[in-house]
Amino acid sequence: MSWLILVLSGVLEAVWATALGRSEGFSKPTPTIIFFLALVVSMAGLAYAMRDLPTGTAYAVWVGIGASLTVVIAMVTGAEAASWLKVGLILTIVASVVGLKLAH
């Protein structure tokens, strides 16, 4: 259960990071509200997962999922240019996250 919560929390990290960028310094209400809600739920899920998982592993997986999805969202929406190098590096992060799960 902790792994599932951790993955969902990592997805929410990408949500709050994307909303933070779109809030334009908290001047836009809708992305600002999404940011705060996703941030609280994401952090709560990370804290829950850390009850059963080692802190280093949980944090690395959470950040890896969030960072990878944030970049993918930016590339898909056109906010950031896509390249084969970026895709390869994101896949490396994903492989590392899977490796941490398998090593646990």
CSV table of C-alpha atoms in Angstrom, one decimal:
chain,number,residue,atom,x,y,z
A,1,MET,CA,0.0,0.0,0.0
A,2,SER,CA,2.9,2.4,0.8
A,3,TRP,CA,4.3,2.0,-2.7
A,4,LEU,CA,0.9,2.8,-4.3
A,5,ILE,CA,0.5,5.9,-2.1
A,6,LEU,CA,4.1,7.0,-2.9
A,7,VAL,CA,3.5,6.7,-6.7
A,8,LEU,CA,0.2,8.7,-6.4
A,9,SER,CA,2.0,11.3,-4.3
A,10,GLY,CA,4.7,11.5,-7.0
A,11,VAL,CA,2.1,12.1,-9.6
A,12,LEU,CA,0.6,14.9,-7.5
A,13,GLU,CA,4.1,16.4,-7.2
A,14,ALA,CA,4.0,16.9,-11.0
A,15,VAL,CA,0.6,18.4,-10.6
A,16,TRP,CA,1.6,20.9,-8.0
A,17,ALA,CA,4.9,21.8,-9.8
A,18,THR,CA,3.0,22.4,-13.1
A,19,ALA,CA,0.3,24.4,-11.3
A,20,LEU,CA,3.0,26.5,-9.5
A,21,GLY,CA,4.5,27.4,-12.9
A,22,ARG,CA,1.1,28.3,-14.3
A,23,SER,CA,0.1,30.4,-11.2
A,24,GLU,CA,2.5,33.2,-12.3
A,25,GLY,CA,3.7,34.0,-8.8
A,26,PHE,CA,0.3,33.0,-7.2
A,27,SER,CA,-1.4,35.8,-9.2
A,28,LYS,CA,-3.8,33.3,-11.0
A,29,PRO,CA,-6.4,31.8,-8.5
A,30,THR,CA,-7.2,28.5,-10.2
A,31,PRO,CA,-3.6,27.2,-10.6
A,32,THR,CA,-2.7,28.6,-7.1
A,33,ILE,CA,-5.6,26.6,-5.5
A,34,ILE,CA,-4.5,23.5,-7.4
A,35,PHE,CA,-0.9,24.0,-6.3
A,36,PHE,CA,-1.8,24.2,-2.6
A,37,LEU,CA,-4.2,21.3,-2.7
A,38,ALA,CA,-1.9,19.0,-4.6
A,39,LEU,CA,1.1,20.1,-2.5
A,40,VAL,CA,-0.7,19.2,0.8
A,41,VAL,CA,-2.0,15.8,-0.5
A,42,SER,CA,1.4,15.0,-2.1
A,43,MET,CA,3.3,15.7,1.1
A,44,ALA,CA,0.8,13.8,3.2
A,45,GLY,CA,1.2,10.8,0.9
A,46,LEU,CA,5.0,11.0,1.1
A,47,ALA,CA,4.8,11.2,4.9
A,48,TYR,CA,2.5,8.2,5.0
A,49,ALA,CA,4.8,6.1,2.7
A,50,MET,CA,7.8,7.0,4.8
A,51,ARG,CA,6.2,5.1,7.7
A,52,ASP,CA,7.0,1.8,5.9
A,53,LEU,CA,9.7,2.8,3.4
A,54,PRO,CA,13.2,4.1,4.0
A,55,THR,CA,13.3,7.9,3.8
A,56,GLY,CA,16.0,8.0,1.1
A,57,THR,CA,14.3,5.5,-1.1
A,58,ALA,CA,10.8,7.1,-0.7
A,59,TYR,CA,12.1,10.6,-1.3
A,60,ALA,CA,14.1,9.5,-4.4
A,61,VAL,CA,11.2,7.7,-5.9
A,62,TRP,CA,8.8,10.6,-5.1
A,63,VAL,CA,11.1,13.2,-6.7
A,64,GLY,CA,11.9,10.9,-9.7
A,65,ILE,CA,8.3,10.4,-10.5
A,66,GLY,CA,7.4,14.1,-10.0
A,67,ALA,CA,10.4,15.4,-12.0
A,68,SER,CA,9.9,13.0,-14.9
A,69,LEU,CA,6.2,13.7,-15.2
A,70,THR,CA,6.7,17.5,-14.9
A,71,VAL,CA,9.1,17.5,-17.8
A,72,VAL,CA,6.8,15.2,-19.8
A,73,ILE,CA,3.8,17.4,-19.2
A,74,ALA,CA,5.9,20.5,-20.2
A,75,MET,CA,7.0,18.8,-23.5
A,76,VAL,CA,3.5,17.5,-24.3
A,77,THR,CA,1.9,20.9,-23.8
A,78,GLY,CA,4.6,22.7,-25.7
A,79,ALA,CA,5.9,24.7,-22.7
A,80,GLU,CA,9.3,23.0,-23.2
A,81,ALA,CA,11.0,21.7,-26.3
A,82,ALA,CA,11.3,18.0,-26.6
A,83,SER,CA,14.5,16.2,-27.7
A,84,TRP,CA,15.7,12.7,-27.9
A,85,LEU,CA,18.4,13.5,-25.3
A,86,LYS,CA,15.7,14.7,-22.8
A,87,VAL,CA,13.5,11.7,-23.5
A,88,GLY,CA,16.5,9.4,-22.9
A,89,LEU,CA,17.4,11.1,-19.7
A,90,ILE,CA,13.9,11.0,-18.4
A,91,LEU,CA,13.8,7.2,-19.2
A,92,THR,CA,17.0,6.9,-17.2
A,93,ILE,CA,15.3,8.5,-14.2
A,94,VAL,CA,12.3,6.2,-14.6
A,95,ALA,CA,14.6,3.2,-14.8
A,96,SER,CA,16.4,4.3,-11.6
A,97,VAL,CA,13.0,4.7,-9.8
A,98,VAL,CA,12.0,1.1,-10.9
A,99,GLY,CA,15.5,-0.1,-9.8
A,100,LEU,CA,15.0,1.4,-6.4
A,101,LYS,CA,11.6,-0.4,-6.1
A,102,LEU,CA,13.2,-3.7,-7.2
A,103,ALA,CA,16.1,-3.3,-4.8
A,104,HIS,CA,13.8,-2.7,-1.8
